[in-house]
Structures are given as C-alpha cells and as structure tokens.
Coordinates of C-alpha atoms in Angstrom, one line a residue:
X342 CA 36.5 -6.5 -7.8
X343 CA 36.6 -9.7 -9.8
X344 CA 40.0 -10.6 -8.5
X345 CA 39.2 -10.3 -4.8
X346 CA 35.9 -12.2 -5.3
X347 CA 37.7 -15.1 -7.0
X348 CA 40.2 -15.3 -4.1
X349 CA 37.3 -15.2 -1.5
X350 CA 35.6 -18.1 -3.3
X351 CA 38.8 -20.2 -2.6
X352 CA 38.8 -19.2 1.1
X353 CA 35.1 -19.8 1.7
X354 CA 34.9 -23.2 -0.1
X355 CA 36.5 -24.8 3.0
X356 CA 33.5 -23.8 5.1
X357 CA 30.5 -26.1 5.8
X358 CA 27.6 -24.7 3.8
X359 CA 24.9 -27.4 4.0
X360 CA 24.7 -30.3 6.3
X361 CA 23.8 -32.6 3.4
X362 CA 25.1 -31.1 0.1
X363 CA 28.6 -30.0 1.2
X364 CA 30.3 -26.8 0.1
X365 CA 28.5 -24.5 -2.4
X366 CA 30.4 -22.2 -4.7
X367 CA 30.6 -18.9 -3.0
X368 CA 30.6 -17.0 -6.3
X369 CA 27.2 -18.5 -7.2
X370 CA 25.8 -17.4 -3.8
X371 CA 27.1 -13.9 -4.4
X372 CA 25.0 -13.8 -7.6
X373 CA 21.9 -14.6 -5.6
X374 CA 22.5 -11.9 -2.9
X375 CA 20.2 -8.9 -3.1
X376 CA 22.1 -5.7 -3.5
X377 CA 20.6 -2.2 -3.5
X378 CA 22.6 0.8 -4.8
X379 CA 20.5 3.3 -2.8
X380 CA 23.3 5.7 -2.2
X381 CA 23.6 6.6 -5.9
X382 CA 26.6 7.5 -7.9
X383 CA 28.9 10.0 -6.1
X384 CA 31.9 12.0 -6.9
X385 CA 35.1 10.2 -5.7
X386 CA 36.5 11.4 -2.4
X387 CA 39.9 13.2 -2.7
X388 CA 42.8 10.7 -2.6
X389 CA 44.2 12.5 0.5
X390 CA 41.0 11.8 2.4
X391 CA 41.8 9.4 5.3
X392 CA 40.7 5.8 5.1
X393 CA 38.6 4.4 8.0
X394 CA 38.9 0.9 9.3
X395 CA 36.2 0.1 11.9
X396 CA 36.6 -3.3 13.7
X397 CA 33.6 -4.6 15.6
X398 CA 34.1 -7.6 17.9
X399 CA 31.2 -9.6 19.3
X400 CA 30.7 -9.9 23.1
X401 CA 34.0 -8.3 24.0
X402 CA 34.7 -7.3 27.6
X403 CA 37.1 -4.6 28.4
X404 CA 39.3 -7.3 29.9
X405 CA 42.4 -6.8 27.7
X406 CA 46.1 -6.2 28.3
X407 CA 45.7 -2.6 27.4
X408 CA 42.9 -2.3 30.0
X409 CA 45.2 -3.5 32.8
X410 CA 44.5 -7.2 32.7
X411 CA 48.0 -8.7 32.5
X412 CA 46.7 -12.2 32.3
X413 CA 45.2 -11.6 28.8
X414 CA 47.3 -12.3 25.7
X415 CA 46.1 -9.5 23.4
X416 CA 49.3 -8.0 22.0
X417 CA 47.7 -6.6 18.8
X418 CA 44.9 -4.8 20.4
X419 CA 47.4 -3.5 23.0
X420 CA 49.5 -2.3 20.1
X421 CA 46.5 -0.4 18.7
X422 CA 46.0 1.2 22.1
X423 CA 49.6 2.4 22.1
X424 CA 48.8 4.1 18.8
X425 CA 45.5 5.6 19.8
X426 CA 43.2 6.7 22.6
X427 CA 41.7 4.1 24.9
X428 CA 38.3 4.8 26.3
X429 CA 37.9 3.2 29.7
X430 CA 34.2 3.8 30.0
X431 CA 32.4 3.2 26.7
X432 CA 28.8 1.8 26.9
X433 CA 26.6 0.1 24.3
X434 CA 23.0 1.2 24.0
X435 CA 21.6 -2.4 23.9
X436 CA 23.2 -5.6 25.3
X437 CA 22.3 -7.8 22.3
X438 CA 24.0 -7.9 18.8
X439 CA 21.4 -6.7 16.4
X440 CA 20.0 -3.7 18.2
X441 CA 23.4 -2.6 19.4
X442 CA 25.0 -2.7 15.9
X443 CA 22.0 -1.0 14.4
X444 CA 22.4 1.8 17.1
X445 CA 26.1 2.0 16.6
X446 CA 26.0 2.2 12.8
X447 CA 23.0 4.6 12.7
X448 CA 24.1 6.8 15.5
X449 CA 20.6 6.5 16.8
X450 CA 19.2 5.2 20.1
X451 CA 17.0 2.1 19.9
X452 CA 14.0 4.1 20.8
X453 CA 14.7 6.3 17.8
X454 CA 15.0 3.4 15.3
X455 CA 12.5 1.1 17.0
X456 CA 15.0 -1.7 16.5
X457 CA 14.7 -3.9 19.7
X458 CA 15.5 -7.3 18.3
X459 CA 17.9 -9.1 15.9
X460 CA 15.2 -9.5 13.3
X461 CA 14.7 -5.7 12.6
X462 CA 17.1 -4.1 10.2
X463 CA 18.6 -0.7 9.2
X464 CA 17.7 0.5 5.7
X465 CA 19.5 3.6 4.4
X466 CA 17.1 3.8 1.5
X467 CA 14.8 5.3 4.2
X468 CA 15.2 9.1 3.8
X469 CA 15.1 9.4 7.6
X470 CA 18.0 7.1 8.2
X471 CA 21.5 7.8 6.9
X472 CA 23.8 5.2 8.4
X473 CA 27.5 5.7 9.1
X474 CA 28.6 3.7 6.0
X475 CA 25.9 5.3 3.8
X476 CA 27.2 8.7 4.8
X477 CA 30.7 7.9 3.8
X478 CA 29.5 6.4 0.6
X479 CA 27.6 9.6 -0.2
X480 CA 30.8 11.4 0.3
X481 CA 32.7 9.4 -2.3
X482 CA 34.2 6.7 -0.2
X483 CA 34.3 3.0 -1.2
X484 CA 32.3 1.4 1.6
X485 CA 33.0 -2.2 2.4
X486 CA 31.5 -4.7 4.8
X487 CA 33.5 -7.8 5.8
X488 CA 32.2 -10.4 8.2
X489 CA 29.6 -9.7 10.9
X490 CA 29.1 -6.0 10.8
X491 CA 25.3 -5.7 11.1
X492 CA 23.7 -8.7 12.7
X493 CA 22.4 -9.9 9.3
X494 CA 24.4 -10.0 6.1
X495 CA 21.7 -8.3 4.1
X496 CA 21.2 -5.3 6.4
X497 CA 21.5 -1.8 5.0
X498 CA 22.7 -3.0 1.5
X499 CA 22.4 0.4 0.0
X500 CA 25.1 1.7 2.3
X501 CA 27.9 -0.5 0.7
X502 CA 29.7 0.0 -2.6
X503 CA 30.0 -3.8 -2.9
X504 CA 27.8 -6.6 -1.7
X505 CA 29.0 -7.6 1.8
X506 CA 32.0 -9.9 1.9
X507 CA 31.1 -12.9 4.0
X508 CA 33.1 -16.0 5.1
X509 CA 30.1 -18.3 4.6
X510 CA 27.1 -18.1 2.3
X511 CA 24.6 -19.1 5.0
X512 CA 24.2 -19.5 8.7
X513 CA 24.3 -23.3 9.1
X514 CA 27.5 -22.9 11.1
X515 CA 26.9 -19.5 12.6
X516 CA 28.3 -20.9 15.8
X517 CA 31.8 -20.8 14.2
X518 CA 32.8 -24.4 15.1
X519 CA 35.9 -25.6 13.3
X520 CA 36.2 -29.3 14.0
X521 CA 34.8 -31.9 11.7
X522 CA 33.9 -34.0 14.8
X523 CA 31.9 -31.1 16.2
X524 CA 30.1 -30.7 12.9
X525 CA 29.3 -34.5 12.8
X526 CA 27.9 -34.3 16.3
X527 CA 25.6 -31.4 15.3
X528 CA 24.5 -33.3 12.2
X529 CA 23.6 -36.4 14.4
X530 CA 21.6 -34.2 16.8
X531 CA 19.7 -32.6 14.0
X532 CA 18.9 -36.0 12.3
X533 CA 17.6 -37.3 15.7
X534 CA 15.4 -34.3 16.0
X535 CA 14.1 -34.6 12.5
X536 CA 12.6 -38.0 13.5
X537 CA 10.4 -36.2 16.0
X538 CA 9.9 -32.9 14.1
X539 CA 10.3 -32.5 10.3
X540 CA 10.6 -28.8 10.7
X541 CA 13.7 -28.9 12.8
X542 CA 16.5 -26.6 11.4
X543 CA 20.1 -27.6 11.4
X544 CA 21.4 -24.2 12.4
X545 CA 19.5 -24.3 15.7
X546 CA 21.6 -27.2 17.0
X547 CA 24.5 -26.4 19.2
X548 CA 27.3 -28.7 20.2
X549 CA 29.5 -27.9 23.3
X550 CA 30.0 -24.4 24.7
X551 CA 33.7 -24.7 24.0
X552 CA 35.9 -26.2 21.3
X553 CA 39.7 -26.5 20.9
X554 CA 41.0 -28.2 17.8
X555 CA 44.4 -28.5 16.2
X556 CA 43.4 -26.5 13.2
X557 CA 44.9 -23.4 11.5
X558 CA 43.1 -20.0 11.9
X559 CA 41.7 -20.2 8.4
X560 CA 39.6 -23.2 9.3
X561 CA 37.6 -21.0 11.7
X562 CA 35.1 -18.4 10.7
X563 CA 37.0 -15.4 12.1
X564 CA 40.2 -16.7 10.5
X565 CA 38.3 -16.7 7.1
X566 CA 37.0 -13.2 7.8
X567 CA 40.5 -11.9 8.5
X568 CA 41.8 -13.5 5.3
X569 CA 39.0 -11.9 3.3
X570 CA 39.6 -8.5 4.9
X571 CA 43.3 -8.6 4.0
X572 CA 42.4 -9.3 0.4
X573 CA 39.8 -6.5 0.4
X574 CA 42.3 -4.0 1.8
X575 CA 44.8 -4.9 -0.9
X576 CA 42.1 -4.5 -3.6
X577 CA 41.0 -1.0 -2.4
X578 CA 44.1 0.5 -0.9
X579 CA 44.5 2.9 -3.8
X580 CA 41.3 4.9 -3.0
X581 CA 39.7 6.3 0.1
X582 CA 37.7 3.5 1.8
X583 CA 35.5 3.0 4.8
X584 CA 35.9 -0.7 5.7
X585 CA 33.9 -2.3 8.5
X586 CA 35.2 -5.7 9.6
X587 CA 33.2 -7.8 12.1
X588 CA 34.6 -10.7 14.1
X589 CA 32.2 -13.2 15.7
X590 CA 34.3 -14.5 18.6
X591 CA 34.4 -14.4 21.6
X592 CA 30.6 -15.0 21.2
X593 CA 29.5 -18.4 22.5
X594 CA 30.5 -21.1 21.7
X595 CA 34.1 -20.4 22.7
X596 CA 35.6 -22.1 19.7
X597 CA 39.3 -21.3 18.8
X598 CA 42.4 -23.2 17.6
X599 CA 44.2 -25.1 20.4
X600 CA 47.3 -22.9 20.3
X601 CA 45.2 -20.0 21.7
X602 CA 44.1 -22.2 24.6
X603 CA 47.7 -23.0 25.2
X604 CA 48.4 -19.4 26.0
X605 CA 46.7 -19.8 29.4
X606 CA 47.4 -22.1 32.3
X607 CA 44.1 -23.9 32.9
X608 CA 45.0 -24.7 36.6
X609 CA 45.5 -21.0 37.5
X610 CA 42.2 -19.8 36.2
X611 CA 39.7 -18.9 38.9
X612 CA 36.0 -17.9 39.0
X613 CA 35.4 -14.2 38.6
X614 CA 34.7 -12.1 41.7
X615 CA 31.2 -11.1 42.5
X616 CA 29.6 -14.3 41.1
X617 CA 26.4 -14.1 43.2
X618 CA 23.1 -12.3 42.5
X619 CA 22.9 -8.8 43.8
X620 CA 20.8 -8.5 46.9
X621 CA 17.4 -7.1 46.1
X622 CA 17.7 -7.3 42.3
X623 CA 14.9 -8.1 39.9
X624 CA 14.5 -11.6 38.4
X625 CA 14.4 -10.3 34.8
X626 CA 18.1 -11.1 33.9
X627 CA 17.7 -14.6 35.2
X628 CA 14.8 -15.8 33.2
X629 CA 16.8 -16.7 30.1
X630 CA 20.3 -18.3 29.9
X631 CA 22.1 -18.2 26.5
X632 CA 24.7 -20.6 27.9
X633 CA 22.1 -23.4 28.7
X634 CA 21.5 -23.9 25.0
X635 CA 24.8 -25.6 24.6
X636 CA 25.3 -29.4 25.1
X637 CA 26.3 -30.6 28.5
X638 CA 25.5 -27.3 30.3
X639 CA 22.9 -27.2 33.1
X640 CA 21.5 -24.1 34.7
X641 CA 23.9 -21.2 35.3
X642 CA 23.9 -21.7 39.1
X643 CA 24.6 -25.4 38.8
X644 CA 27.9 -25.2 37.0
X645 CA 30.8 -27.1 38.5
X646 CA 34.1 -25.5 39.4
X647 CA 35.7 -27.3 36.4
X648 CA 33.0 -26.1 34.0
X649 CA 33.5 -22.5 35.2
X650 CA 37.2 -22.8 34.7
X651 CA 36.8 -24.4 31.2
X652 CA 34.3 -21.6 30.1
X653 CA 36.6 -18.9 31.3
X654 CA 39.5 -20.6 29.6
X655 CA 37.5 -20.8 26.4
X656 CA 36.5 -17.2 26.5
X657 CA 40.1 -16.1 27.0
X658 CA 41.3 -18.3 24.2
X659 CA 38.6 -16.9 21.8
X660 CA 39.7 -13.3 22.7
X661 CA 43.3 -14.1 21.9
X662 CA 42.2 -15.8 18.7
X663 CA 40.4 -12.6 17.6
X664 CA 43.3 -10.5 18.7
X665 CA 45.5 -12.4 16.3
X666 CA 43.1 -11.6 13.5
X667 CA 43.1 -7.9 14.4
X668 CA 46.9 -8.1 14.1
X669 CA 46.6 -9.4 10.5
X670 CA 44.6 -6.3 9.6
X671 CA 47.1 -3.9 11.3
X672 CA 50.0 -5.6 9.7
X673 CA 48.4 -5.3 6.3
X674 CA 47.9 -1.6 6.7
X675 CA 51.6 -1.3 7.5
X676 CA 52.6 -3.5 4.5
X677 CA 50.4 -1.5 2.2
X678 CA 52.0 1.7 3.6
X679 CA 48.6 3.2 4.3
X680 CA 48.6 3.1 8.1
X681 CA 49.6 6.8 8.3
X682 CA 46.4 7.7 6.4
X683 CA 44.0 5.3 8.1
X684 CA 41.8 6.0 11.1
X685 CA 41.4 2.7 13.0
X686 CA 38.6 2.2 15.6
X687 CA 38.1 -1.0 17.5
X688 CA 34.9 -1.6 19.5
X689 CA 32.9 -4.4 21.1
X690 CA 29.2 -4.5 20.3
X691 CA 28.4 -4.8 24.0
X692 CA 29.8 -6.5 27.1
X693 CA 29.7 -10.0 28.6
X694 CA 29.4 -11.7 32.0
X695 CA 31.6 -14.6 32.9
X696 CA 29.5 -15.6 35.9
X697 CA 29.5 -12.2 37.6
X698 CA 26.1 -11.4 39.2
X699 CA 25.3 -15.0 38.6
X700 CA 25.0 -14.5 34.8
X701 CA 26.7 -15.9 31.8
X702 CA 26.3 -13.9 28.6
X703 CA 24.8 -10.4 28.4
X704 CA 21.0 -10.2 28.6
X705 CA 20.8 -7.7 31.5
X706 CA 21.3 -4.1 32.4
X707 CA 24.2 -4.7 34.7
X708 CA 27.5 -2.9 34.2
X709 CA 29.2 -5.8 32.4
X710 CA 26.5 -6.2 29.8
X711 CA 26.9 -2.7 28.4
X712 CA 30.5 -1.9 29.2
X713 CA 32.8 -2.6 26.3
X714 CA 36.2 -1.7 24.9
X715 CA 36.7 1.3 22.5
X716 CA 40.0 2.3 21.0
X717 CA 40.4 5.0 18.3
X718 CA 43.7 5.6 16.6
X719 CA 44.2 8.7 14.3
X720 CA 47.5 9.1 12.5
X721 CA 49.5 11.8 14.1
X722 CA 47.4 12.2 17.2
X723 CA 49.3 13.7 20.1
X724 CA 47.4 11.6 22.7
X725 CA 48.6 8.2 21.3
X726 CA 49.0 5.7 24.1
X727 CA 46.8 7.7 26.5
X728 CA 43.4 6.8 27.9
X729 CA 40.3 8.7 29.0
X730 CA 37.8 8.0 31.8
X731 CA 35.2 10.1 30.1
X732 CA 31.8 8.5 29.7
X733 CA 31.0 7.8 26.0
X734 CA 28.3 5.8 24.2
X735 CA 28.6 3.8 21.1
X736 CA 26.2 6.1 19.3
X737 CA 29.1 8.7 19.6
X738 CA 31.2 6.7 17.2
X739 CA 29.2 7.9 14.1
X740 CA 29.6 11.6 14.6
X741 CA 33.2 11.2 15.8
X742 CA 34.4 9.2 12.7
X743 CA 32.6 11.7 10.4
X744 CA 34.4 14.6 12.1
X745 CA 37.8 12.9 12.2
X746 CA 37.5 12.2 8.4
X747 CA 36.7 15.9 7.8
X748 CA 33.2 15.2 6.4
X749 CA 30.1 17.4 7.0
X750 CA 27.7 16.0 9.5
X751 CA 24.9 13.7 8.4
X752 CA 21.3 14.9 8.7
X753 CA 21.0 13.8 12.3
X754 CA 22.0 11.4 15.0
X755 CA 21.6 11.0 18.7
X756 CA 25.3 10.7 19.5
X757 CA 27.8 13.4 20.4
X758 CA 31.3 13.6 18.9
X759 CA 34.1 12.6 21.3
X760 CA 36.8 14.3 19.1
X761 CA 37.6 16.8 21.8
X762 CA 38.8 13.9 23.9
X763 CA 41.2 12.9 21.2
X764 CA 43.0 16.2 21.8
X765 CA 42.5 16.4 25.6
X766 CA 41.4 13.1 27.3
X767 CA 40.3 15.1 30.4
X768 CA 37.8 17.2 28.5
X769 CA 34.3 17.1 30.2
X770 CA 31.9 15.5 27.7
X771 CA 28.8 14.0 29.1
X772 CA 27.7 13.1 32.6
X773 CA 25.7 9.9 31.8
X774 CA 25.5 7.0 29.4
X775 CA 22.1 5.3 28.7
X776 CA 21.5 1.7 27.8
X777 CA 18.2 -0.1 27.4
X778 CA 16.8 -3.6 27.1
X779 CA 13.4 -5.3 26.6
X780 CA 13.0 -8.7 27.9
X781 CA 11.9 -11.2 25.3
X782 CA 10.9 -14.2 27.4
X783 CA 7.7 -14.9 29.4
X784 CA 6.6 -13.8 31.9
X785 CA 8.4 -10.4 31.3
X786 CA 8.0 -10.0 27.6
X787 CA 6.6 -6.5 27.9
X788 CA 9.1 -5.1 30.3
X789 CA 11.4 -2.4 29.0
X790 CA 14.4 -1.4 31.1
X791 CA 16.4 1.8 30.9
X792 CA 19.8 2.0 32.7
X793 CA 21.9 5.2 33.2
X794 CA 25.6 5.1 34.2
X795 CA 27.1 8.1 35.9
X796 CA 30.4 8.6 37.5
X797 CA 29.1 7.1 40.8
X798 CA 26.0 5.1 40.1
X799 CA 24.2 2.7 37.8
X800 CA 20.4 3.1 38.0
X801 CA 18.0 0.9 36.1
X802 CA 14.3 1.5 35.7
X803 CA 12.0 -1.3 34.5
X804 CA 8.5 -0.4 33.3
X805 CA 5.5 -2.5 32.3
X806 CA 4.4 -2.0 28.7
X807 CA 7.1 0.6 28.2
X808 CA 7.5 3.4 27.9
X809 CA 4.4 4.7 29.6
X810 CA 3.5 1.8 31.9
X811 CA 3.8 1.5 35.7
X812 CA 7.2 1.0 37.2
X813 CA 8.0 -2.7 37.5
X814 CA 11.3 -2.5 39.3
X815 CA 14.1 0.0 40.2
X816 CA 17.7 -0.9 40.8
X817 CA 20.4 1.5 42.2
X818 CA 24.0 0.5 42.6
X819 CA 26.8 2.7 43.9
X820 CA 29.8 1.7 41.8
X821 CA 32.3 4.5 41.7
X822 CA 34.6 4.5 38.8
X823 CA 34.8 0.7 38.7
X824 CA 33.1 -2.1 40.6
X825 CA 30.3 -4.6 40.3
X826 CA 26.7 -4.5 41.5
X827 CA 26.1 -6.3 44.8
X828 CA 23.3 -4.5 46.7
X829 CA 20.3 -2.7 45.4
X830 CA 19.9 0.6 47.1
X831 CA 16.8 1.8 45.3
X832 CA 14.5 1.4 48.3
X833 CA 16.9 2.9 50.8
X834 CA 15.3 6.2 52.0
X835 CA 18.8 7.7 52.1
X836 CA 18.9 7.4 48.3
X837 CA 15.4 8.7 47.5
X838 CA 16.7 12.0 46.0
X839 CA 19.3 10.1 44.0
X840 CA 16.7 7.8 42.6
X841 CA 14.5 10.7 41.6
X842 CA 17.4 12.6 40.0
X843 CA 18.4 9.6 38.0
X844 CA 14.8 8.8 37.0
X845 CA 14.7 12.4 35.6
X846 CA 18.0 11.9 34.0
X847 CA 16.7 8.9 32.0
X848 CA 13.7 11.0 30.8
X849 CA 15.9 13.9 29.7
X850 CA 18.3 11.7 27.8
X851 CA 15.5 9.8 26.1
X852 CA 14.0 13.2 25.2
X853 CA 11.6 12.9 22.3
X854 CA 12.8 9.4 21.3
X855 CA 10.1 7.4 23.0
X856 CA 8.4 5.0 20.7

C-alpha cells in the first residue's frame, strides 16, 4: 500500500488544494482522513474468484457510439460494449448524484434508505445496510474506491479495505477546471465576494460552463483519477479485488483538454430535437437551473444559438475525455493479463438534458434525467457484443454483480438480478422501472414525484407532503421504445384507465418502502 500512496502523492500535488496556501501534501491529508474498519477481518477470497471493476460516470447520457450515435467519439466504451452486454433501457432511481449513488451501491430504493439529498450518507456499520462494496469485503475481497464513487469521499468508509483514493484532498476545485487562468478568475470572484460577505466560500464560485485548454489529461481531475486507478490496479492485481472508479465529467462545467474538443466540428453541431417544454407539464422541473450558476449564462430559455452549440460541443468533448480515461483502465487490465478474470461494469449515475424539454442538466422526472448507459462485460460470456431492450434499474446492479461473482446474496436489497439477460438478452425480466425526485427549491420544496417507465409510457405522479399528501400533478407521456415527452396525456379521458393502472403500479413497486 505504501508504494501506491507515494505515487498518488506525486500525482495529486499538481492539483489546486487551497486558493491561498497552494498544494498540500496528499500523504498528510490521508493521515487526517477518518477510516472505519467496520467490515472486520475476513478470510481472503479464493484467488480464482473474479475481480470486479465498476466504473461510474457522472451525468452520462446513453448518447455513445455503442448506442448508435455515430457522431460521438467513444471508442473505448464502444470496445467494452463489444466485449459485454449493452442495456438499452437502464434507469436511475434518482436524478441527482448523491441519492442515485447511494441507491446504486446499496441496492435499495431512496424510500428505503431515506437518502434524498447529497448530504445524507450510506453507512455499512449500520446492521440494516450492507452496501455492495461492504458485501464483497465481507467475502474476502480487497475493496477499493478511486475518484467519485459515492457523492462524498467519506461515505461508507467501513466498506473499503483502504481509505478512498482521491485525486484532490478537498473540494475547492470540485468543478474540475484545469486552466490556471480559470482558477485565477474564480479566485478573483471569491475575493470580490469576501468584501461583501466574510463567510463566502471559494468552492461555491464557478467560472464558465465550458473550458478548453492545451493541457495534458493529467492536469484535469478525471485524468488524475485514471492515473491513480491504474496505479491501484497494479498494486492489487495479485488478489481478488472489487474496485469502484468514479469519473466526474461530463458533469458541468464541461471542462476537458482541447484535443477532445477538436474531435468535433463545431459548425456542424445543432440543438437537440424536442427543445420545448411539453404541453401541459408541471412547472416543477423549471424552478431551478443548474446551468445558470455558471458565469455568462442567463436563464435556460434565453440561451443564444451559439451558446447552445458551445454547450453541446463541451458536453461531447467531456464525454470523449472520460472515454479516454476508461480506455486507460481497460488497457491496464490487458497489460496485467487479468482481463480474462475481471467483470467490468460501466454505468452513468443518471441521465442529462442538453436542452430537451427546455432543460439543461437533470433535475426532473423526464426520460432523459433517469435514462443512462449500462454495459456489463463478463469474461467468456456468449452474448458479448449484443444488447438488450429489457427494462432494468440501477438497484439491479448490486444483486447482479454478487451473482456474477459467485457470492451468496447479501441480507437484502430492492433490486433484481439481471443475470438471466446475460445468457439470453430477450428474457422477460420486469415490466416497469421506478424513479423518484423531491424538489428542493421553493415553492415546491415538499413535493415528491414518482415516475414509472414501461414499454409504452412514462407516468409521473407528484404529491404534496409525500408520500401521503394530495396529488399535486400527474404527467403521462406515450413514448414507445424511444422518444421524448411532448404532450401530457394525463387529463385525457381516453387514458383514464392507463393513469389508474400506472398509479397502482407505482404503489406496488414502492411496496412497504414508504418513509
């Protein structure tokens, strides 16, 4: 362990740590990190046990080459899809980082954990919660966290065999900017604010929504994360491991080295289809705009055509940047000659809007907020290179990886193993996927929404003072296999039976999980 920690110190020292004091020794920060060994000592897993590499990507749309979008430059994720099964309809349980990751890694719905915000955390020292990494640790695996796995670096510390490996000791540059000029701008904005408010915090100040700089990958946060992950894989390749690697991009701001921007012809980029609000929709998704917190951005509906093109260009560049980092991990598995004994799963934590339905970001219950890529590759699988249209949920990843690794199930989770799809992608599995979201801004702070996706429909039910309050709004969209929301059919008498059936479906799926 000491060897890899020393190398990580060298990598991280190039990152901005404090706006005033400059870089801080990463090794010293590690000594200050709290670390709980709640899983206890375990017998080592047999050496023939498969390794697991779980790659989580922030705000990733299923807009990749492997998903049929030829415009995207994603050769490494596409390569993984050729080696595994691609899930065309995978859905997150919450369209925001913290609750989604807590749900994914616990295998529990947000209503089960009660985690509805980025500030709440999973703790495997709680006897009622055995997270995915904690379960692997209890079965003798070395469990390793690199980058943004949970939303916070000190989540679920008892689940990991080592303290989480991070590319930066604090969150002063959580935005992941790489350019010194951008950093100087943020520092100036912060100092100006301090003159008015002595409590102003540096990490709250954003620069632009995009950044392109002539810098190597290693000068950006995700480049550092990939470098650290490669070192960790080398260190632990000789024993069964469960390694979770989290990349931050393409989360806003869309910051990536210039060469990834150069993969796309700016002049050819066009606004996404369906960029207007659905007729008859609720106002809830339009109260808050994540994009507006960035310098030079007005309200979402006032963006100029050039701003839209620049934002789309930036998102595409950030995706290609992360794809290159994924490639480094896959290449290292090959170099270490452990690819044939490593299960690899890649997933987005939720979806993202690029102007569709008049939204930028993900704070909604529309299709694009919860729909995300999922690719699972198991050595020797006969369905390599195939895809499935079965509905799956991110809570299904936990039981599936446990089964694929040959472990006994954990004490309990809300998900359902999709392993049958790995053998036969046409296997019937579930008829609906459920997502939920509680609005956090006035005047709708106490509104909880539940949204169910079936083969044909997306139906969302918003309640006051959820879960038992009066119905605030209903939304029904007929989508088919693919498509975007455009017209709310919930009040159409012809769909009354459909609305009632899907309302009942939500209640059945939620079961006894209501808070």
